[in-house]
Amino acid sequence: MSDTTASAPRGLSLGPAAPWIFAIILVVILPFIFTDRSTTTIMNQIAITVVFALSYNMLLGQGGMLSFGHAVYMGLGGFFVMHIMNRIEMYGWFIPLPLLPLFAGIFGMAFAALFGTFSVRRAGTAFAMISLGIGELIAASSIIIVAFFGGEEGISGDRTMGPNIFGVEWLTPGEVYWVITGWMLLSALLMYLFSRTPAGRMANAVRDNPERAQFLGYNEARVRYISFCAAGFFAGVAGGLFAINYEILGEENLNLVTSGTILLVTFLGGAGFFFGPIVGAIVFTLLQTVLSLHTNLWQLYAGVLFVTTVMFFPQGIAGLLAMHIAPWKLGRFPSLLAPYLKTLIPGLIGLLGLCAFIEILHHAKHSAIGDDQMTLFWTSFSSHDALPWVISGGLAIAGILLARKAAPDMVEAYSNAATLEQTR
């Protein structure tokens, strides 16, 4: 009795369940905070990208398989759901809308199982080239096989023609939001649980040391095949959610551009961390939707951000955040605030000045004749005047030089804060 009493927990600890509870609460309250349709559409797009990026991370981050054709399984799942939606409208099939992503996942997994029989036999560059060939093959077939893909016009459907669930007709993005985010949470949880299974652990082992895994008796091709099929299933789920949200698909949903975009998203967030693709999906979607409303050069900024991340932060944004776990646990994080502010504030000013200089240059070169007025940072001025060029250029040069001067002190402060034994 005394041992039982002594070992009883003194308080309730959520432990690993805490992030999932926080995610559920966040998903529930966001629609009540942001009530306009455009914001709800952006949140739906973020949720779809999260599922797609997490499925890609099952290949790249967990299995070490660099794929240039992962959009194939998303696109095939989306096209299959679109055909089901059309059959529901024509023949009155009783299939509730929330179940459609399941059919998309099964369809995507079926083709992943087919293509994986020969593609996962090779790793590294050979696998990447095979995936590229498959992606280009399916993208070209989408123009030829009109009966399934709809040709150059694609295929569209109407999600409102299905059976109503509790009176919900799926007319607005707000109604579809609950289906998309529900599948996002379920898919993320299942992918996380898969990463904890023996198959997921062996995928990590094959990624890190395939020779040793084979020496222990594991077939590395079979391990990659399991992860490949699972990734195809969740990519198909993402495609089904895309079809439900946008009600139209085309060749661009399964070509190389889409596969390259999800590669960028995963690398940007951090392929070595489970939550990395989630961060990357949020950042990239906001760049694509919010920033594109204010500038036509958002792709340039996204490309620079990606190159900077690969060069200086190869573990992505998630890795950058994870670097500060040790200083936080050691109680030394407050000592980093002053060096960080001395470096990041001038760096931010220099970055904004550089962006302003680029925007002024773009407007001056591409604006119509006689249209020299532009608005930048809530200020209207003429892009042909010398003063905006001088101010933006001066801020860029001064901010970057000051940040570069303070950077060694910031690096030294982080090294001292992250070291277990501080030198006296």
PDB file of C-alpha atoms in Angstrom, residues 265-273 276 279 309-310 312-323:
ATOM      1  CA  VAL A 265       7.775  23.378 -48.579  1.00  0.00           C
ATOM      2  CA  THR A 266       9.235  20.352 -46.807  1.00  0.00           C
ATOM      3  CA  PHE A 267      12.809  21.611 -46.948  1.00  0.00           C
ATOM      4  CA  LEU A 268      11.740  25.062 -45.810  1.00  0.00           C
ATOM      5  CA  GLY A 269      10.018  23.705 -42.719  1.00  0.00           C
ATOM      6  CA  GLY A 270      12.594  21.047 -41.927  1.00  0.00           C
ATOM      7  CA  ALA A 271      12.535  17.525 -43.312  1.00  0.00           C
ATOM      8  CA  GLY A 272      14.233  16.036 -40.261  1.00  0.00           C
ATOM      9  CA  PHE A 273      11.391  16.936 -37.914  1.00  0.00           C
ATOM     10  CA  GLY A 276       8.785  20.746 -39.890  1.00  0.00           C
ATOM     11  CA  VAL A 279       5.685  24.929 -40.361  1.00  0.00           C
ATOM     12  CA  THR A 309      17.412  28.096 -45.686  1.00  0.00           C
ATOM     13  CA  VAL A 310      19.310  25.399 -47.594  1.00  0.00           C
ATOM     14  CA  PHE A 312      22.554  28.473 -43.737  1.00  0.00           C
ATOM     15  CA  PHE A 313      19.807  26.445 -42.016  1.00  0.00           C
ATOM     16  CA  PRO A 314      19.785  23.016 -43.698  1.00  0.00           C
ATOM     17  CA  GLN A 315      17.485  21.648 -41.009  1.00  0.00           C
ATOM     18  CA  GLY A 316      14.825  24.219 -41.879  1.00  0.00           C
ATOM     19  CA  ILE A 317      12.770  26.482 -39.684  1.00  0.00           C
ATOM     20  CA  ALA A 318      11.967  23.598 -37.337  1.00  0.00           C
ATOM     21  CA  GLY A 319      15.664  22.897 -36.915  1.00  0.00           C
ATOM     22  CA  LEU A 320      16.293  26.553 -36.155  1.00  0.00           C
ATOM     23  CA  LEU A 321      13.664  26.412 -33.426  1.00  0.00           C
ATOM     24  CA  ALA A 322      14.984  23.107 -32.089  1.00  0.00           C
ATOM     25  CA  MET A 323      18.453  24.651 -31.674  1.00  0.00           C
TER      26      MET A 323
END
